[in-house]
């Protein structure tokens, strides 16, 4: 992760091939790994200039002035025999000269398979294509299947996802059982900064918190929650302490763990959520964050038991969020006799769309600001 001013790139990279895609409810720039600098510091410096950071408006780059639209996927052929491609996710911080690789992004993941076909890393099938993806950030696997009629990626279709207008082709993503513990602290409940929480990691380190424990309802608009100074202070305190308990170390400048406030469902789902990334309130919810919420709710004794309304049968869990819902199929073995719980299978449906494919011209290295410039 590049922090502070970082090192300035010694390679000019006056232009670089780039594909801008919407993946799920996020938007990001996708690159081939071998078309970016090999040195991580030089790569991150270039990406800051491509996205227009640090600047709260990101006016001089591709970024959209929000963490959900300041994301990058770096793709390459995988050397792992169980994967076709490697996917490195990078979060480009909007208002600071930082690039973080400390988390995955399941939304940007939705575009990885189509991008791999578009760039010739994977040969498309005649009707649909399945791409095995190694998520470099966590060394875990995902399998994406999407339509490719006639050997070309099809982006139009009838699938709808909350938070995205219109319809698009479905991208089915399945996450096999990973090696990371589902309960990073070993407990289904922990007391963190005086609040009972459930710390869970089903692809995304996430802290589940009953909304009422923080004196909010969990139904507020994201902007109203962001403007609550007292809430922000409590969330910051909880996140720092939970990060240590979850084995993440000092998370002061990290984007994980995510914090999800839980409330009773309002629209027939299992639970209502408000998720922080880490200080901005998500207008929906991330794929892997939702997968972690869904898995956590299926663990006996979790902090959401009093508000969640899980279906009587089946593995599907509908996670409500500010702009709709996200359905997650998750099968959890709660463990017994000292055996830790595991998520046997997790799957979601997302959509993705190619917005442009071409050349991006990064801001010149010698004109890059060293800190965010207010407006």
mmCIF file of C-alpha atoms in Angstrom:
data_model
loop_
_atom_site.group_PDB
_atom_site.id
_atom_site.type_symbol
_atom_site.label_atom_id
_atom_site.label_comp_id
_atom_site.label_asym_id
_atom_site.label_seq_id
_atom_site.Cartn_x
_atom_site.Cartn_y
_atom_site.Cartn_z
ATOM 1 C CA UNK A 1 0.000 0.000 0.000
ATOM 2 C CA UNK A 2 1.337 3.396 -0.939
ATOM 3 C CA UNK A 3 0.949 5.923 1.882
ATOM 4 C CA UNK A 4 1.751 9.573 2.333
ATOM 5 C CA UNK A 5 3.503 11.186 -0.588
ATOM 6 C CA UNK A 6 4.939 7.858 -1.730
ATOM 7 C CA UNK A 7 7.753 7.710 -4.232
ATOM 8 C CA UNK A 8 7.374 9.507 -7.515
ATOM 9 C CA UNK A 9 7.474 7.319 -10.567
ATOM 10 C CA UNK A 10 10.676 7.286 -12.561
ATOM 11 C CA UNK A 11 8.774 6.004 -15.592
ATOM 12 C CA UNK A 12 6.697 8.584 -17.452
ATOM 13 C CA UNK A 13 3.850 6.414 -18.834
ATOM 14 C CA UNK A 14 2.335 9.242 -20.844
ATOM 15 C CA UNK A 15 -0.484 6.897 -21.856
ATOM 16 C CA UNK A 16 -1.711 3.426 -20.922
ATOM 17 C CA UNK A 17 -4.369 1.090 -22.259
ATOM 18 C CA UNK A 18 -7.414 0.972 -20.007
ATOM 19 C CA UNK A 19 -10.973 -0.337 -19.926
ATOM 20 C CA UNK A 20 -13.493 1.467 -17.747
ATOM 21 C CA UNK A 21 -16.210 -0.879 -16.539
ATOM 22 C CA UNK A 22 -19.113 -0.925 -14.188
ATOM 23 C CA UNK A 23 -18.845 -3.983 -12.010
ATOM 24 C CA UNK A 24 -21.929 -4.536 -9.859
ATOM 25 C CA UNK A 25 -22.607 -1.279 -8.025
ATOM 26 C CA UNK A 26 -19.058 0.020 -8.420
ATOM 27 C CA UNK A 27 -17.078 1.475 -11.300
ATOM 28 C CA UNK A 28 -13.394 0.975 -11.948
ATOM 29 C CA UNK A 29 -10.482 1.073 -14.366
ATOM 30 C CA UNK A 30 -9.220 -2.340 -15.526
ATOM 31 C CA UNK A 31 -5.660 -2.915 -16.685
ATOM 32 C CA UNK A 32 -3.467 -5.782 -17.792
ATOM 33 C CA UNK A 33 -0.720 -6.246 -15.227
ATOM 34 C CA UNK A 34 2.046 -6.256 -17.829
ATOM 35 C CA UNK A 35 0.905 -2.858 -19.131
ATOM 36 C CA UNK A 36 1.496 -1.206 -15.751
ATOM 37 C CA UNK A 37 4.830 -0.613 -13.973
ATOM 38 C CA UNK A 38 6.155 -3.765 -12.330
ATOM 39 C CA UNK A 39 7.296 -1.886 -9.238
ATOM 40 C CA UNK A 40 4.296 -1.479 -6.862
ATOM 41 C CA UNK A 41 5.286 2.055 -5.825
ATOM 42 C CA UNK A 42 5.581 3.183 -9.442
ATOM 43 C CA UNK A 43 2.327 1.398 -10.310
ATOM 44 C CA UNK A 44 0.451 3.066 -7.460
ATOM 45 C CA UNK A 45 1.853 6.464 -8.316
ATOM 46 C CA UNK A 46 0.627 6.028 -11.893
ATOM 47 C CA UNK A 47 -2.834 4.959 -10.725
ATOM 48 C CA UNK A 48 -3.142 8.002 -8.478
ATOM 49 C CA UNK A 49 -2.455 10.176 -11.508
ATOM 50 C CA UNK A 50 -4.866 8.180 -13.686
ATOM 51 C CA UNK A 51 -7.701 8.479 -11.167
ATOM 52 C CA UNK A 52 -7.018 12.108 -10.208
ATOM 53 C CA UNK A 53 -6.075 11.599 -6.560
ATOM 54 C CA UNK A 54 -5.547 13.209 -4.137
ATOM 55 C CA UNK A 55 -8.465 15.541 -4.796
ATOM 56 C CA UNK A 56 -11.971 15.324 -3.304
ATOM 57 C CA UNK A 57 -13.427 15.911 -6.772
ATOM 58 C CA UNK A 58 -10.844 13.813 -8.684
ATOM 59 C CA UNK A 59 -11.447 16.430 -11.357
ATOM 60 C CA UNK A 60 -8.233 15.662 -13.259
ATOM 61 C CA UNK A 61 -8.717 11.915 -13.652
ATOM 62 C CA UNK A 62 -11.104 9.013 -14.140
ATOM 63 C CA UNK A 63 -12.221 8.790 -10.517
ATOM 64 C CA UNK A 64 -15.765 9.720 -9.594
ATOM 65 C CA UNK A 65 -15.088 11.473 -6.264
ATOM 66 C CA UNK A 66 -16.340 8.508 -4.225
ATOM 67 C CA UNK A 67 -14.683 5.275 -3.029
ATOM 68 C CA UNK A 68 -17.195 3.265 -5.117
ATOM 69 C CA UNK A 69 -15.943 4.902 -8.308
ATOM 70 C CA UNK A 70 -12.231 5.081 -7.510
ATOM 71 C CA UNK A 71 -11.310 1.435 -7.973
ATOM 72 C CA UNK A 72 -8.848 -0.524 -10.089
ATOM 73 C CA UNK A 73 -8.628 -4.120 -11.264
ATOM 74 C CA UNK A 74 -5.246 -5.463 -12.419
ATOM 75 C CA UNK A 75 -5.542 -8.692 -14.383
ATOM 76 C CA UNK A 76 -3.011 -11.254 -15.615
ATOM 77 C CA UNK A 77 -2.791 -14.899 -16.644
ATOM 78 C CA UNK A 78 -2.546 -17.011 -13.507
ATOM 79 C CA UNK A 79 0.217 -19.457 -12.722
ATOM 80 C CA UNK A 80 -2.118 -21.202 -10.279
ATOM 81 C CA UNK A 81 -3.344 -24.452 -11.918
ATOM 82 C CA UNK A 82 -6.765 -23.913 -10.291
ATOM 83 C CA UNK A 83 -7.249 -20.468 -11.843
ATOM 84 C CA UNK A 84 -7.302 -18.941 -15.312
ATOM 85 C CA UNK A 85 -6.495 -15.375 -14.316
ATOM 86 C CA UNK A 86 -5.198 -13.417 -11.338
ATOM 87 C CA UNK A 87 -7.160 -10.380 -10.139
ATOM 88 C CA UNK A 88 -5.544 -7.767 -7.940
ATOM 89 C CA UNK A 89 -7.955 -5.178 -6.561
ATOM 90 C CA UNK A 90 -6.624 -1.735 -5.675
ATOM 91 C CA UNK A 91 -8.614 0.959 -3.881
ATOM 92 C CA UNK A 92 -7.415 4.390 -4.920
ATOM 93 C CA UNK A 93 -8.159 6.754 -2.054
ATOM 94 C CA UNK A 94 -9.998 9.843 -3.256
ATOM 95 C CA UNK A 95 -8.561 12.601 -1.086
ATOM 96 C CA UNK A 96 -5.200 11.176 -0.038
ATOM 97 C CA UNK A 97 -2.229 9.945 -2.088
ATOM 98 C CA UNK A 98 -2.824 6.325 -1.108
ATOM 99 C CA UNK A 99 -3.526 3.066 -2.923
ATOM 100 C CA UNK A 100 -4.587 0.093 -0.821
ATOM 101 C CA UNK A 101 -4.420 -3.616 -1.609
ATOM 102 C CA UNK A 102 -5.703 -4.715 1.815
ATOM 103 C CA UNK A 103 -9.146 -5.817 0.668
ATOM 104 C CA UNK A 104 -11.025 -7.545 -2.131
ATOM 105 C CA UNK A 105 -13.895 -6.064 -4.119
ATOM 106 C CA UNK A 106 -16.656 -8.407 -5.210
ATOM 107 C CA UNK A 107 -18.290 -5.773 -7.395
ATOM 108 C CA UNK A 108 -15.200 -5.066 -9.505
ATOM 109 C CA UNK A 109 -14.774 -8.862 -9.566
ATOM 110 C CA UNK A 110 -17.928 -9.041 -11.719
ATOM 111 C CA UNK A 111 -16.054 -7.407 -14.601
ATOM 112 C CA UNK A 112 -12.903 -9.536 -14.385
ATOM 113 C CA UNK A 113 -14.166 -12.467 -16.465
ATOM 114 C CA UNK A 114 -15.519 -10.293 -19.300
ATOM 115 C CA UNK A 115 -12.325 -8.219 -19.269
ATOM 116 C CA UNK A 116 -10.193 -11.373 -19.478
ATOM 117 C CA UNK A 117 -12.125 -12.463 -22.565
ATOM 118 C CA UNK A 118 -11.975 -8.990 -24.115
ATOM 119 C CA UNK A 119 -8.192 -8.924 -23.700
ATOM 120 C CA UNK A 120 -7.693 -12.469 -25.020
ATOM 121 C CA UNK A 121 -6.516 -13.983 -21.736
ATOM 122 C CA UNK A 122 -9.362 -16.515 -21.869
ATOM 123 C CA UNK A 123 -10.989 -18.036 -24.954
ATOM 124 C CA UNK A 124 -14.741 -17.509 -24.984
ATOM 125 C CA UNK A 125 -17.208 -20.347 -25.370
ATOM 126 C CA UNK A 126 -19.898 -20.313 -28.047
ATOM 127 C CA UNK A 127 -22.748 -19.648 -25.605
ATOM 128 C CA UNK A 128 -21.258 -18.922 -22.187
ATOM 129 C CA UNK A 129 -17.841 -18.750 -20.587
ATOM 130 C CA UNK A 130 -16.640 -19.707 -17.133
ATOM 131 C CA UNK A 131 -13.505 -18.028 -15.799
ATOM 132 C CA UNK A 132 -11.675 -19.228 -12.692
ATOM 133 C CA UNK A 133 -10.274 -16.230 -10.860
ATOM 134 C CA UNK A 134 -7.614 -16.090 -8.173
ATOM 135 C CA UNK A 135 -8.205 -13.028 -6.016
ATOM 136 C CA UNK A 136 -4.634 -11.977 -5.310
ATOM 137 C CA UNK A 137 -5.519 -9.823 -2.291
ATOM 138 C CA UNK A 138 -6.662 -12.866 -0.298
ATOM 139 C CA UNK A 139 -5.371 -15.804 -2.389
ATOM 140 C CA UNK A 140 -8.968 -17.084 -2.596
ATOM 141 C CA UNK A 141 -10.806 -18.334 -5.665
ATOM 142 C CA UNK A 142 -13.975 -17.236 -7.437
ATOM 143 C CA UNK A 143 -15.691 -18.691 -10.492
ATOM 144 C CA UNK A 144 -17.563 -16.325 -12.832
ATOM 145 C CA UNK A 145 -19.941 -17.486 -15.588
ATOM 146 C CA UNK A 146 -21.438 -15.090 -18.129
ATOM 147 C CA UNK A 147 -22.952 -15.186 -21.657
ATOM 148 C CA UNK A 148 -20.674 -15.140 -24.707
ATOM 149 C CA UNK A 149 -22.909 -15.909 -27.721
ATOM 150 C CA UNK A 150 -20.801 -16.437 -30.814
ATOM 151 C CA UNK A 151 -17.639 -16.128 -28.753
ATOM 152 C CA UNK A 152 -18.194 -12.479 -27.782
ATOM 153 C CA UNK A 153 -19.034 -11.044 -24.384
ATOM 154 C CA UNK A 154 -22.713 -10.113 -24.151
ATOM 155 C CA UNK A 155 -23.397 -7.206 -21.814
ATOM 156 C CA UNK A 156 -27.111 -6.739 -22.468
ATOM 157 C CA UNK A 157 -29.633 -8.942 -20.711
ATOM 158 C CA UNK A 158 -32.555 -9.093 -18.326
ATOM 159 C CA UNK A 159 -30.789 -9.297 -14.951
ATOM 160 C CA UNK A 160 -31.509 -6.477 -12.504
ATOM 161 C CA UNK A 161 -29.474 -5.573 -9.454
ATOM 162 C CA UNK A 162 -30.398 -2.934 -6.912
ATOM 163 C CA UNK A 163 -28.392 0.264 -7.183
ATOM 164 C CA UNK A 164 -27.931 0.015 -10.968
ATOM 165 C CA UNK A 165 -30.520 1.418 -13.394
ATOM 166 C CA UNK A 166 -31.853 -0.828 -16.133
ATOM 167 C CA UNK A 167 -30.901 -4.416 -16.880
ATOM 168 C CA UNK A 168 -27.806 -6.256 -18.105
ATOM 169 C CA UNK A 169 -26.443 -9.743 -18.667
ATOM 170 C CA UNK A 170 -26.088 -11.828 -15.526
ATOM 171 C CA UNK A 171 -22.640 -12.665 -14.182
ATOM 172 C CA UNK A 172 -22.962 -15.619 -11.831
ATOM 173 C CA UNK A 173 -20.163 -15.687 -9.262
ATOM 174 C CA UNK A 174 -19.497 -18.603 -6.952
ATOM 175 C CA UNK A 175 -16.998 -18.561 -4.114
ATOM 176 C CA UNK A 176 -15.701 -21.983 -3.041
ATOM 177 C CA UNK A 177 -14.913 -22.542 0.605
ATOM 178 C CA UNK A 178 -11.841 -20.515 1.540
ATOM 179 C CA UNK A 179 -9.046 -21.160 4.023
ATOM 180 C CA UNK A 180 -9.607 -18.082 6.203
ATOM 181 C CA UNK A 181 -11.558 -18.615 9.433
ATOM 182 C CA UNK A 182 -15.184 -17.522 9.221
ATOM 183 C CA UNK A 183 -14.874 -16.143 12.754
ATOM 184 C CA UNK A 184 -11.488 -14.376 12.846
ATOM 185 C CA UNK A 185 -11.646 -13.856 16.619
ATOM 186 C CA UNK A 186 -12.829 -17.412 17.290
ATOM 187 C CA UNK A 187 -15.992 -16.069 18.927
ATOM 188 C CA UNK A 188 -19.490 -15.548 17.580
ATOM 189 C CA UNK A 189 -19.768 -12.492 19.834
ATOM 190 C CA UNK A 190 -17.145 -10.065 21.053
ATOM 191 C CA UNK A 191 -17.417 -6.878 23.077
ATOM 192 C CA UNK A 192 -15.625 -4.136 21.190
ATOM 193 C CA UNK A 193 -15.448 -0.585 22.557
ATOM 194 C CA UNK A 194 -18.325 -1.464 24.855
ATOM 195 C CA UNK A 195 -20.580 -2.816 22.081
ATOM 196 C CA UNK A 196 -21.451 -6.461 21.362
ATOM 197 C CA UNK A 197 -20.500 -7.334 17.777
ATOM 198 C CA UNK A 198 -19.981 -10.332 15.524
ATOM 199 C CA UNK A 199 -16.708 -10.283 13.590
ATOM 200 C CA UNK A 200 -17.012 -12.400 10.443
ATOM 201 C CA UNK A 201 -14.973 -12.917 7.281
ATOM 202 C CA UNK A 202 -16.644 -14.674 4.360
ATOM 203 C CA UNK A 203 -14.455 -12.961 1.789
ATOM 204 C CA UNK A 204 -14.512 -9.537 3.462
ATOM 205 C CA UNK A 205 -13.567 -8.779 7.085
ATOM 206 C CA UNK A 206 -16.830 -7.361 8.438
ATOM 207 C CA UNK A 207 -18.098 -6.289 11.853
ATOM 208 C CA UNK A 208 -21.829 -6.789 12.439
ATOM 209 C CA UNK A 209 -23.346 -4.271 14.850
ATOM 210 C CA UNK A 210 -26.983 -3.872 15.923
ATOM 211 C CA UNK A 211 -27.892 -0.347 14.802
ATOM 212 C CA UNK A 212 -29.719 0.433 18.031
ATOM 213 C CA UNK A 213 -26.538 -0.261 19.996
ATOM 214 C CA UNK A 214 -25.164 2.924 18.418
ATOM 215 C CA UNK A 215 -28.349 4.920 19.006
ATOM 216 C CA UNK A 216 -29.496 4.943 15.379
ATOM 217 C CA UNK A 217 -32.332 3.040 13.692
ATOM 218 C CA UNK A 218 -30.407 1.566 10.765
ATOM 219 C CA UNK A 219 -32.939 3.033 8.308
ATOM 220 C CA UNK A 220 -31.350 6.469 7.956
ATOM 221 C CA UNK A 221 -30.155 7.779 4.611
ATOM 222 C CA UNK A 222 -26.401 7.296 4.064
ATOM 223 C CA UNK A 223 -25.752 11.034 3.992
ATOM 224 C CA UNK A 224 -27.480 11.537 7.339
ATOM 225 C CA UNK A 225 -25.348 8.810 8.910
ATOM 226 C CA UNK A 226 -22.171 10.303 7.447
ATOM 227 C CA UNK A 227 -23.007 13.677 8.976
ATOM 228 C CA UNK A 228 -23.504 12.205 12.463
ATOM 229 C CA UNK A 229 -20.234 13.192 14.160
ATOM 230 C CA UNK A 230 -20.896 11.207 17.318
ATOM 231 C CA UNK A 231 -21.635 8.085 15.277
ATOM 232 C CA UNK A 232 -18.469 8.568 13.222
ATOM 233 C CA UNK A 233 -16.384 8.730 16.396
ATOM 234 C CA UNK A 234 -17.954 5.526 17.757
ATOM 235 C CA UNK A 235 -17.503 3.684 14.461
ATOM 236 C CA UNK A 236 -13.865 4.746 14.294
ATOM 237 C CA UNK A 237 -13.273 3.474 17.819
ATOM 238 C CA UNK A 238 -14.980 0.153 17.076
ATOM 239 C CA UNK A 239 -13.143 -0.342 13.788
ATOM 240 C CA UNK A 240 -9.685 0.201 15.275
ATOM 241 C CA UNK A 241 -10.314 -2.194 18.157
ATOM 242 C CA UNK A 242 -12.010 -4.796 15.956
ATOM 243 C CA UNK A 243 -9.143 -4.663 13.466
ATOM 244 C CA UNK A 244 -6.723 -5.726 16.161
ATOM 245 C CA UNK A 245 -9.019 -8.507 17.405
ATOM 246 C CA UNK A 246 -9.472 -9.804 13.844
ATOM 247 C CA UNK A 247 -5.734 -10.030 13.260
ATOM 248 C CA UNK A 248 -5.661 -7.133 10.799
ATOM 249 C CA UNK A 249 -3.266 -5.043 12.841
ATOM 250 C CA UNK A 250 -3.491 -1.258 12.876
ATOM 251 C CA UNK A 251 -6.342 -0.362 10.500
ATOM 252 C CA UNK A 252 -6.173 3.407 11.026
ATOM 253 C CA UNK A 253 -5.348 3.950 7.346
ATOM 254 C CA UNK A 254 -6.904 0.762 5.980
ATOM 255 C CA UNK A 255 -10.308 0.239 4.361
ATOM 256 C CA UNK A 256 -11.059 -2.938 6.321
ATOM 257 C CA UNK A 257 -12.782 -4.165 8.327
ATOM 258 C CA UNK A 258 -16.147 -2.966 7.002
ATOM 259 C CA UNK A 259 -18.776 -2.099 9.597
ATOM 260 C CA UNK A 260 -22.383 -3.137 8.918
ATOM 261 C CA UNK A 261 -25.210 -1.816 11.060
ATOM 262 C CA UNK A 262 -28.114 -4.277 11.310
ATOM 263 C CA UNK A 263 -31.831 -3.583 11.647
ATOM 264 C CA UNK A 264 -34.999 -5.576 11.046
ATOM 265 C CA UNK A 265 -35.930 -5.986 7.356
ATOM 266 C CA UNK A 266 -38.568 -3.700 5.866
ATOM 267 C CA UNK A 267 -39.143 -5.203 2.420
ATOM 268 C CA UNK A 268 -39.329 -8.957 2.908
ATOM 269 C CA UNK A 269 -35.610 -9.583 3.191
ATOM 270 C CA UNK A 270 -33.578 -11.076 6.021
ATOM 271 C CA UNK A 271 -32.029 -7.901 7.411
ATOM 272 C CA UNK A 272 -31.547 -4.194 6.709
ATOM 273 C CA UNK A 273 -27.961 -2.938 6.518
ATOM 274 C CA UNK A 274 -25.990 0.282 6.508
ATOM 275 C CA UNK A 275 -22.336 -0.387 5.683
ATOM 276 C CA UNK A 276 -19.347 1.917 6.118
ATOM 277 C CA UNK A 277 -16.309 1.847 3.756
ATOM 278 C CA UNK A 278 -14.738 2.843 6.170
ATOM 279 C CA UNK A 279 -16.206 6.300 6.880
ATOM 280 C CA UNK A 280 -18.469 6.811 3.874
ATOM 281 C CA UNK A 281 -21.801 5.008 4.126
ATOM 282 C CA UNK A 282 -22.285 2.651 1.169
ATOM 283 C CA UNK A 283 -25.287 3.510 -0.994
ATOM 284 C CA UNK A 284 -25.821 -0.245 -1.335
ATOM 285 C CA UNK A 285 -23.515 -2.991 -0.030
ATOM 286 C CA UNK A 286 -20.458 -4.729 -1.426
ATOM 287 C CA UNK A 287 -20.759 -8.290 -2.714
ATOM 288 C CA UNK A 288 -18.273 -9.773 -0.287
ATOM 289 C CA UNK A 289 -19.562 -7.604 2.514
ATOM 290 C CA UNK A 290 -23.064 -8.967 1.879
ATOM 291 C CA UNK A 291 -21.648 -12.499 1.758
ATOM 292 C CA UNK A 292 -20.087 -11.936 5.157
ATOM 293 C CA UNK A 293 -23.310 -10.478 6.588
ATOM 294 C CA UNK A 294 -25.324 -13.425 5.247
ATOM 295 C CA UNK A 295 -22.902 -15.984 6.670
ATOM 296 C CA UNK A 296 -22.715 -14.216 10.024
ATOM 297 C CA UNK A 297 -26.496 -14.182 10.374
ATOM 298 C CA UNK A 298 -26.569 -17.966 10.011
ATOM 299 C CA UNK A 299 -24.275 -18.530 12.988
ATOM 300 C CA UNK A 300 -26.148 -19.374 16.204
ATOM 301 C CA UNK A 301 -25.694 -16.628 18.775
ATOM 302 C CA UNK A 302 -24.764 -13.819 16.354
ATOM 303 C CA UNK A 303 -25.650 -10.236 17.292
ATOM 304 C CA UNK A 304 -28.267 -10.003 14.531
ATOM 305 C CA UNK A 305 -30.465 -12.794 15.871
ATOM 306 C CA UNK A 306 -32.981 -10.396 17.428
ATOM 307 C CA UNK A 307 -33.547 -8.414 14.217
ATOM 308 C CA UNK A 308 -32.860 -10.813 11.326
ATOM 309 C CA UNK A 309 -35.678 -12.777 9.674
ATOM 310 C CA UNK A 310 -33.971 -15.708 7.977
ATOM 311 C CA UNK A 311 -35.996 -17.840 5.526
ATOM 312 C CA UNK A 312 -37.379 -21.082 6.926
ATOM 313 C CA UNK A 313 -35.796 -23.116 4.136
ATOM 314 C CA UNK A 314 -33.035 -22.747 1.590
ATOM 315 C CA UNK A 315 -29.683 -20.980 1.527
ATOM 316 C CA UNK A 316 -30.756 -17.661 -0.006
ATOM 317 C CA UNK A 317 -30.389 -14.611 2.218
ATOM 318 C CA UNK A 318 -31.761 -11.269 1.021
ATOM 319 C CA UNK A 319 -29.680 -8.435 2.430
ATOM 320 C CA UNK A 320 -31.514 -5.113 2.236
ATOM 321 C CA UNK A 321 -29.526 -1.897 1.770
ATOM 322 C CA UNK A 322 -30.262 1.803 1.075
ATOM 323 C CA UNK A 323 -31.070 1.303 -2.615
ATOM 324 C CA UNK A 324 -32.633 -2.160 -2.613
ATOM 325 C CA UNK A 325 -31.294 -5.605 -1.846
ATOM 326 C CA UNK A 326 -28.639 -8.168 -2.689
ATOM 327 C CA UNK A 327 -29.416 -11.902 -2.667
ATOM 328 C CA UNK A 328 -26.689 -14.209 -1.420
ATOM 329 C CA UNK A 329 -26.811 -18.000 -1.472
ATOM 330 C CA UNK A 330 -24.708 -19.149 1.452
ATOM 331 C CA UNK A 331 -24.437 -22.549 3.061
ATOM 332 C CA UNK A 332 -22.899 -22.460 6.537
ATOM 333 C CA UNK A 333 -21.745 -25.363 8.674
ATOM 334 C CA UNK A 334 -21.950 -23.926 12.216
ATOM 335 C CA UNK A 335 -19.386 -26.412 13.530
ATOM 336 C CA UNK A 336 -19.674 -28.472 16.683
ATOM 337 C CA UNK A 337 -17.465 -30.196 19.209
ATOM 338 C CA UNK A 338 -14.740 -27.588 18.878
ATOM 339 C CA UNK A 339 -14.829 -27.601 15.058
ATOM 340 C CA UNK A 340 -14.905 -24.006 13.789
ATOM 341 C CA UNK A 341 -17.792 -22.902 11.549
ATOM 342 C CA UNK A 342 -17.246 -22.660 7.791
ATOM 343 C CA UNK A 343 -19.109 -21.296 4.789
ATOM 344 C CA UNK A 344 -19.327 -24.285 2.449
ATOM 345 C CA UNK A 345 -20.610 -22.362 -0.562
ATOM 346 C CA UNK A 346 -21.371 -18.752 -1.415
ATOM 347 C CA UNK A 347 -22.847 -17.479 -4.679
ATOM 348 C CA UNK A 348 -24.294 -14.225 -6.032
ATOM 349 C CA UNK A 349 -25.568 -12.791 -9.299
ATOM 350 C CA UNK A 350 -24.062 -9.502 -10.462
ATOM 351 C CA UNK A 351 -23.917 -7.623 -13.728
ATOM 352 C CA UNK A 352 -21.125 -5.731 -15.470
ATOM 353 C CA UNK A 353 -20.839 -3.391 -18.444
ATOM 354 C CA UNK A 354 -17.999 -2.123 -20.570
ATOM 355 C CA UNK A 355 -18.137 1.681 -20.591
ATOM 356 C CA UNK A 356 -15.077 2.492 -22.674
ATOM 357 C CA UNK A 357 -12.014 0.730 -23.981
ATOM 358 C CA UNK A 358 -9.077 2.816 -25.064
ATOM 359 C CA UNK A 359 -6.177 4.890 -23.832
ATOM 360 C CA UNK A 360 -6.030 6.927 -20.656
ATOM 361 C CA UNK A 361 -3.601 9.823 -20.314
ATOM 362 C CA UNK A 362 -2.440 10.210 -16.688
ATOM 363 C CA UNK A 363 -1.681 13.562 -15.143
ATOM 364 C CA UNK A 364 2.020 14.400 -15.496
ATOM 365 C CA UNK A 365 4.132 13.130 -12.604
ATOM 366 C CA UNK A 366 5.691 16.517 -11.914
ATOM 367 C CA UNK A 367 2.272 18.181 -11.585
ATOM 368 C CA UNK A 368 0.822 15.768 -9.008
ATOM 369 C CA UNK A 369 -0.327 17.357 -5.732
ATOM 370 C CA UNK A 370 1.047 15.963 -2.483
ATOM 371 C CA UNK A 371 -2.237 16.320 -0.597
ATOM 372 C CA UNK A 372 -5.907 16.900 -1.239
ATOM 373 C CA UNK A 373 -6.699 20.410 -2.441
ATOM 374 C CA UNK A 374 -9.970 21.790 -1.089
ATOM 375 C CA UNK A 375 -12.563 23.580 -3.116
#
